[in-house]
Amino acid sequence: MKIVTVIGARPQFIKAAVVSRQLKKQSRVEELLVHTGQHYDDNMSEVFFRELEIPAPAFHLGIGSGPHGQQTGRMLEAIEKVLQGARPDRVLVYGDTNSTLAGALAAVKLHIPIAHVEAGLRSFNRRMPEEINRIVTDHVSEWLFAPTEAAAANLRTEGRPETAIHLVGDVMYDAALDAGRRASNEVLEKLKLRPKSYLLTTIHRAENTDDPVRLQNILEAFHALSKEWTVVLPLHPRTRVLLQQSPAIARLVESLRVLEPVGFLDMVALEKNARLIATDSGGVQKEAFFQRVPCVTLRDETEWVELVELGWNRIVPPTSVDGIVAAVRESLTTTPTKTPPDNLYGGGKAGAAIVEKLAR
């Protein structure tokens, strides 16, 4: 059986590493990786291939960045050519990026069965490009690998057949367990950070970075918190470009420890040793929980509702500086009281479950 895996962004590299490792154990399965180039510099792409020992892509499309329609269209055209030549039995896509949507559309138009890892997540906010990407992908896929009970329930509500829905757990938990064993504190020593002495934050989502008011609120809150805590900010390339266009807002980061994007192992070390994480990233929300670090999510909603219900995550729309600061301070002094279910995210065996079902 031949599987083409389409990836292009940092979270997908991490997830694909888990599943690709399991696919290697299947003697009758050949996997071809297609890298769209959605994330393309060394800090956002190549370092993950090196650290996570992901096989070299069979096809590197080099699409790069651009407006959503242009980027997705270019990917769709290029992926279609790859699929016509490779003639795979399955196409495997991950998450909710433009690479995911383009891979799914190219495959379904060529009548190639699609498997979607991380199916069923919903923010119920259709202004998010990611929401549209995952809804469309779920409705053209034949294998829907849901990470949580809530995700599986969303798929049933939308009328997807029970035979297509597979509750397997979250491959990010598999990856976090592996990285936790391998990550060292070398990055902390390099940055002269003491464990539990700093707040870790990331900000990259368009709803925040493209809105000057929300972006300013977030950075003013971080600036205020930096008077009490060291605030560490690995800066996404897209956010850096937007800050360069807004000098008044950019000055707010001068009091923060701004870093270039870091590899997965260093990020896990920073997460594990942080006192608190504030983020608008879906993946980092979960990574905070995996390391049992409290999290404040700077969005209007989250797909990972179970973490809010358990008290490990707090949703704070970045509409007020004082609101963000207050939420962070409260999270620093509040201990979650609910015990997480033992098998909440698949117990670290999601990758094996996905490959078993695909191969069968």
Coordinates of C-alpha atoms in Angstrom, one line a residue:
M1 CA 0.0 0.0 0.0
K2 CA 1.3 3.5 -0.9
I3 CA 0.4 6.5 1.3
V4 CA 1.1 10.1 0.4
T5 CA 1.4 12.3 3.4
V6 CA 0.8 16.1 2.9
I7 CA 2.4 18.4 5.4
G8 CA 3.6 22.0 5.4
A9 CA 3.5 23.6 8.8
R10 CA 5.3 23.2 12.2
P11 CA 2.4 21.4 14.0
Q12 CA 2.1 18.9 11.1
F13 CA 5.8 18.0 11.2
I14 CA 5.4 17.0 14.9
K15 CA 2.3 15.0 14.3
A16 CA 3.6 13.3 11.1
A17 CA 6.8 12.3 12.9
V18 CA 4.7 10.1 15.2
V19 CA 2.7 8.4 12.5
S20 CA 5.6 8.1 10.1
R21 CA 7.6 6.2 12.8
Q22 CA 4.7 3.7 13.1
L23 CA 4.4 3.4 9.3
K24 CA 8.0 2.4 9.0
K25 CA 7.2 -0.7 11.0
Q26 CA 4.7 -1.8 8.3
S27 CA 6.6 -3.8 5.7
R28 CA 3.9 -3.6 3.1
V29 CA 3.4 0.2 3.4
E30 CA 5.3 2.8 1.5
E31 CA 5.0 6.4 2.6
L32 CA 5.9 9.4 0.4
L33 CA 6.1 12.8 2.2
V34 CA 5.0 15.9 0.3
H35 CA 6.2 19.2 1.9
T36 CA 4.2 22.1 0.6
G37 CA 6.6 24.7 2.0
Q38 CA 3.9 26.6 3.9
H39 CA 6.6 26.9 6.7
Y40 CA 9.9 27.1 5.0
D41 CA 12.7 28.7 7.0
D42 CA 15.1 26.6 9.1
N43 CA 13.6 27.5 12.5
M44 CA 10.1 26.6 11.4
S45 CA 10.8 23.6 9.2
E46 CA 14.2 21.9 8.8
V47 CA 15.0 21.8 12.5
F48 CA 11.9 19.6 13.0
F49 CA 12.9 17.2 10.4
R50 CA 16.4 16.9 12.0
E51 CA 15.2 16.7 15.7
L52 CA 12.2 14.3 15.1
E53 CA 14.0 12.2 12.5
I54 CA 11.3 12.7 9.9
P55 CA 12.1 11.1 6.5
A56 CA 13.2 13.6 3.8
P57 CA 10.3 14.7 1.7
A58 CA 9.9 12.9 -1.6
F59 CA 8.5 16.1 -3.0
H60 CA 9.2 19.7 -1.7
L61 CA 6.8 22.0 -3.4
G62 CA 8.3 25.3 -2.2
I63 CA 5.0 27.2 -2.2
G64 CA 5.8 29.6 0.6
S65 CA 3.5 32.2 2.0
G66 CA 0.8 34.3 0.4
P67 CA -2.9 35.2 0.7
H68 CA -5.1 32.3 1.6
G69 CA -6.6 31.8 -1.8
Q70 CA -3.4 32.2 -3.7
Q71 CA -1.5 29.9 -1.4
T72 CA -4.1 27.2 -1.3
G73 CA -4.6 27.3 -5.1
R74 CA -0.9 26.9 -5.8
M75 CA -0.7 24.0 -3.4
L76 CA -3.7 22.4 -4.9
E77 CA -2.2 22.6 -8.4
A78 CA 1.1 21.2 -7.3
I79 CA -0.3 18.4 -5.1
E80 CA -2.6 17.2 -7.9
K81 CA 0.4 16.7 -10.2
V82 CA 2.2 14.7 -7.4
L83 CA -0.8 12.5 -6.9
Q84 CA -1.3 11.9 -10.6
G85 CA 2.2 10.7 -10.8
A86 CA 2.5 8.7 -7.5
R87 CA -1.0 7.1 -7.7
P88 CA -1.2 6.4 -4.0
D89 CA -3.8 4.2 -2.3
R90 CA -4.4 6.7 0.5
V91 CA -3.7 10.4 1.2
L92 CA -3.0 11.4 4.8
V93 CA -3.5 15.0 6.0
Y94 CA -3.1 16.6 9.4
G95 CA -4.9 19.4 11.3
D96 CA -6.3 22.5 9.8
T97 CA -3.9 24.4 7.7
N98 CA -4.1 25.5 4.0
S99 CA -1.8 22.5 3.3
T100 CA -4.4 20.2 4.8
L101 CA -7.2 21.7 2.7
A102 CA -5.2 21.6 -0.5
G103 CA -4.2 18.0 0.0
A104 CA -7.7 16.9 0.7
L105 CA -9.2 18.7 -2.3
A106 CA -6.6 17.4 -4.6
A107 CA -7.2 13.8 -3.4
V108 CA -11.0 13.8 -3.4
K109 CA -11.1 15.2 -7.0
L110 CA -8.9 12.3 -8.1
H111 CA -11.0 9.8 -6.1
I112 CA -8.2 8.9 -3.7
P113 CA -9.4 8.0 -0.2
I114 CA -8.3 10.5 2.5
A115 CA -7.4 10.0 6.1
H116 CA -7.6 13.1 8.4
V117 CA -5.6 13.1 11.6
E118 CA -7.1 15.4 14.2
A119 CA -10.6 15.3 12.8
G120 CA -13.7 16.7 14.4
L121 CA -12.1 19.7 16.2
R122 CA -14.4 22.7 16.1
S123 CA -14.1 26.3 17.4
F124 CA -17.6 27.1 16.0
N125 CA -16.1 30.4 14.7
R126 CA -16.3 30.4 10.9
R127 CA -14.3 33.6 10.7
M128 CA -11.2 31.4 11.4
P129 CA -9.6 30.1 8.2
E130 CA -8.6 27.0 10.2
E131 CA -12.3 26.2 11.0
I132 CA -13.2 26.2 7.3
N133 CA -10.2 24.1 6.4
R134 CA -11.0 21.3 9.0
I135 CA -14.8 21.3 8.2
V136 CA -14.2 20.8 4.5
T137 CA -11.5 18.2 5.1
D138 CA -13.7 16.2 7.5
H139 CA -16.5 16.1 4.9
V140 CA -14.4 14.7 2.1
S141 CA -12.4 12.2 4.2
E142 CA -13.0 8.5 4.6
W143 CA -11.0 8.0 7.8
L144 CA -11.7 10.5 10.5
F145 CA -9.1 10.1 13.3
A146 CA -10.6 12.0 16.3
P147 CA -8.3 13.0 19.2
T148 CA -11.1 13.4 21.8
E149 CA -14.6 12.3 22.6
A150 CA -15.8 15.9 21.9
A151 CA -14.3 15.8 18.5
A152 CA -16.0 12.5 17.7
A153 CA -19.3 13.9 18.9
N154 CA -18.9 16.9 16.6
L155 CA -18.5 14.6 13.6
R156 CA -21.6 12.6 14.5
T157 CA -23.6 15.8 14.9
E158 CA -22.5 16.8 11.4
G159 CA -23.8 13.5 10.0
R160 CA -20.5 11.8 9.3
P161 CA -21.0 8.0 9.3
E162 CA -20.0 6.1 12.5
T163 CA -17.9 3.7 10.4
A164 CA -15.7 6.6 9.3
I165 CA -15.1 7.9 12.9
H166 CA -12.2 6.5 14.9
L167 CA -11.4 7.8 18.4
V168 CA -7.7 7.2 18.6
G169 CA -6.4 9.9 20.9
D170 CA -4.0 12.7 20.1
V171 CA -0.7 12.1 18.3
M172 CA 0.6 15.3 19.9
Y173 CA 0.5 13.5 23.2
D174 CA 2.6 10.7 21.7
A175 CA 5.1 13.4 20.5
A176 CA 5.1 15.2 23.9
L177 CA 5.9 12.0 25.8
D178 CA 8.8 11.2 23.5
A179 CA 10.1 14.8 23.5
G180 CA 9.8 15.0 27.3
R181 CA 12.2 12.0 27.6
R182 CA 14.7 13.5 25.1
A183 CA 14.5 17.3 25.8
S184 CA 17.3 18.7 27.9
N185 CA 17.5 22.0 29.9
E186 CA 20.3 23.3 27.7
V187 CA 18.1 26.0 26.3
L188 CA 17.4 27.3 29.8
E189 CA 21.1 27.4 30.6
K190 CA 21.8 29.2 27.3
L191 CA 19.1 31.8 28.1
K192 CA 20.0 32.0 31.8
L193 CA 16.5 31.0 32.9
R194 CA 15.7 29.3 36.2
P195 CA 12.9 26.7 36.2
K196 CA 9.5 28.2 37.1
S197 CA 10.9 31.7 37.1
Y198 CA 9.4 32.9 33.8
L199 CA 6.2 33.1 31.8
L200 CA 6.3 31.6 28.3
T201 CA 4.1 33.1 25.5
T202 CA 3.5 32.7 21.8
I203 CA 1.3 34.8 19.5
H204 CA 0.7 34.2 15.8
R205 CA -3.0 33.7 15.0
A206 CA -4.3 36.1 12.4
E207 CA -7.3 37.2 14.6
N208 CA -4.8 38.7 17.0
T209 CA -1.8 39.7 14.9
D210 CA -3.9 41.3 12.1
D211 CA -6.0 43.3 14.6
P212 CA -3.9 46.2 15.9
V213 CA -6.1 46.7 19.0
R214 CA -5.9 43.0 20.1
L215 CA -2.2 42.8 19.3
Q216 CA -1.5 46.0 21.3
N217 CA -3.6 44.7 24.2
I218 CA -1.6 41.4 24.3
L219 CA 1.8 43.1 24.2
E220 CA 0.8 45.8 26.8
A221 CA -0.3 43.0 29.1
F222 CA 3.0 41.1 28.6
H223 CA 4.9 44.4 29.2
A224 CA 3.0 44.9 32.5
L225 CA 3.7 41.3 33.6
S226 CA 7.4 41.7 32.7
K227 CA 7.7 44.0 35.7
E228 CA 7.1 41.0 37.9
W229 CA 8.2 38.0 35.8
T230 CA 10.6 37.3 32.9
V231 CA 8.4 37.0 29.9
V232 CA 9.8 34.7 27.1
L233 CA 8.5 35.2 23.6
P234 CA 9.6 32.9 20.8
L235 CA 8.5 35.2 17.9
H236 CA 6.8 33.7 14.9
P237 CA 8.1 35.1 11.6
R238 CA 4.7 36.4 10.6
T239 CA 4.3 38.3 13.9
R240 CA 7.8 39.7 13.5
V241 CA 6.9 41.2 10.1
L242 CA 3.7 42.7 11.4
L243 CA 5.6 44.3 14.3
Q244 CA 8.1 45.8 12.0
Q245 CA 5.2 47.6 10.3
S246 CA 4.0 49.0 13.6
P247 CA 6.9 50.6 15.5
A248 CA 4.7 51.9 18.3
I249 CA 3.5 48.4 19.1
A250 CA 6.9 46.9 18.5
R251 CA 8.4 49.0 21.3
L252 CA 6.3 47.0 23.8
V253 CA 8.4 43.9 23.2
E254 CA 11.6 45.6 24.3
S255 CA 10.9 44.5 27.9
L256 CA 10.4 40.8 26.9
R257 CA 12.9 38.1 26.2
V258 CA 12.3 37.8 22.5
L259 CA 13.7 34.6 20.8
E260 CA 13.8 33.3 17.3
P261 CA 11.5 30.3 16.8
V262 CA 12.8 27.3 18.6
G263 CA 12.8 23.6 17.7
F264 CA 10.4 21.2 19.2
L265 CA 12.7 19.8 21.9
D266 CA 13.7 23.2 23.1
M267 CA 10.1 24.3 23.1
V268 CA 9.1 21.4 25.2
A269 CA 11.9 22.2 27.7
L270 CA 10.7 25.8 27.8
E271 CA 7.1 24.7 28.3
K272 CA 8.0 22.1 31.0
N273 CA 9.9 24.6 33.1
A274 CA 7.6 27.7 32.6
R275 CA 5.5 28.9 35.5
L276 CA 2.6 29.7 33.1
I277 CA 2.0 29.7 29.4
A278 CA 0.0 32.3 27.5
T279 CA -0.7 31.5 23.9
D280 CA -3.1 31.7 21.0
S281 CA -1.8 28.4 19.6
G282 CA -4.0 25.3 19.6
G283 CA -1.0 23.0 19.9
V284 CA 0.7 24.9 22.7
Q285 CA -2.5 24.8 24.8
K286 CA -2.2 21.0 24.8
E287 CA 1.5 21.0 25.2
A288 CA 1.1 23.1 28.4
F289 CA -1.4 20.5 29.7
F290 CA 0.9 17.6 28.8
Q291 CA 3.6 19.2 31.0
R292 CA 1.0 20.1 33.6
V293 CA 1.7 23.9 33.3
P294 CA -1.3 26.3 33.6
C295 CA -2.3 28.0 30.4
V296 CA -4.1 31.2 29.5
T297 CA -5.4 31.1 25.9
L298 CA -5.7 34.5 24.2
R299 CA -8.6 33.8 22.0
D300 CA -12.4 34.0 22.0
E301 CA -12.8 30.2 22.0
T302 CA -10.9 26.9 21.9
E303 CA -11.2 23.6 20.2
W304 CA -9.8 21.9 23.3
V305 CA -12.8 22.4 25.6
E306 CA -11.9 19.6 27.9
L307 CA -8.9 21.5 29.2
V308 CA -11.0 24.4 30.1
E309 CA -13.5 22.1 31.9
L310 CA -10.6 20.5 33.8
G311 CA -9.3 23.9 34.9
W312 CA -5.9 23.7 33.1
N313 CA -6.8 26.2 30.5
R314 CA -8.4 29.7 30.8
I315 CA -9.9 31.4 27.8
V316 CA -9.3 35.2 27.7
P317 CA -10.4 37.2 24.7
P318 CA -7.6 39.9 24.3
T319 CA -10.0 42.8 24.4
S320 CA -8.6 44.3 27.6
V321 CA -5.1 44.7 28.9
D322 CA -6.4 44.5 32.5
G323 CA -8.4 41.4 31.7
I324 CA -5.3 39.6 30.4
V325 CA -3.2 40.6 33.3
A326 CA -5.8 39.6 35.8
A327 CA -6.4 36.2 34.2
V328 CA -2.7 35.4 34.2
R329 CA -2.3 36.4 37.9
E330 CA -5.4 34.3 38.8
S331 CA -4.1 31.3 36.9
L332 CA -0.7 31.6 38.7
T333 CA -2.5 31.2 42.1
T334 CA -5.2 28.7 41.2
T335 CA -4.6 25.0 41.2
P336 CA -6.8 22.7 39.0
T337 CA -9.0 20.5 41.2
K338 CA -10.3 18.0 38.6
T339 CA -8.3 14.9 37.9
P340 CA -7.8 14.3 34.2
P341 CA -9.0 10.9 32.9
D342 CA -6.2 8.5 32.4
N343 CA -6.8 8.0 28.7
L344 CA -7.8 11.6 27.9
Y345 CA -5.6 11.8 24.8
G346 CA -5.1 8.2 24.0
G347 CA -2.4 7.3 26.5
G348 CA 0.5 7.9 24.1
K349 CA -0.7 5.2 21.6
A350 CA -2.6 7.3 19.0
G351 CA 0.0 6.9 16.3
A352 CA 0.0 3.1 16.5
A353 CA -3.9 3.1 16.5
I354 CA -4.0 5.2 13.4
V355 CA -1.5 3.1 11.5
E356 CA -3.3 -0.1 12.5
K357 CA -6.6 1.1 11.1
L358 CA -5.0 2.5 7.9
A359 CA -3.1 -0.7 7.2
R360 CA -6.1 -2.9 7.9

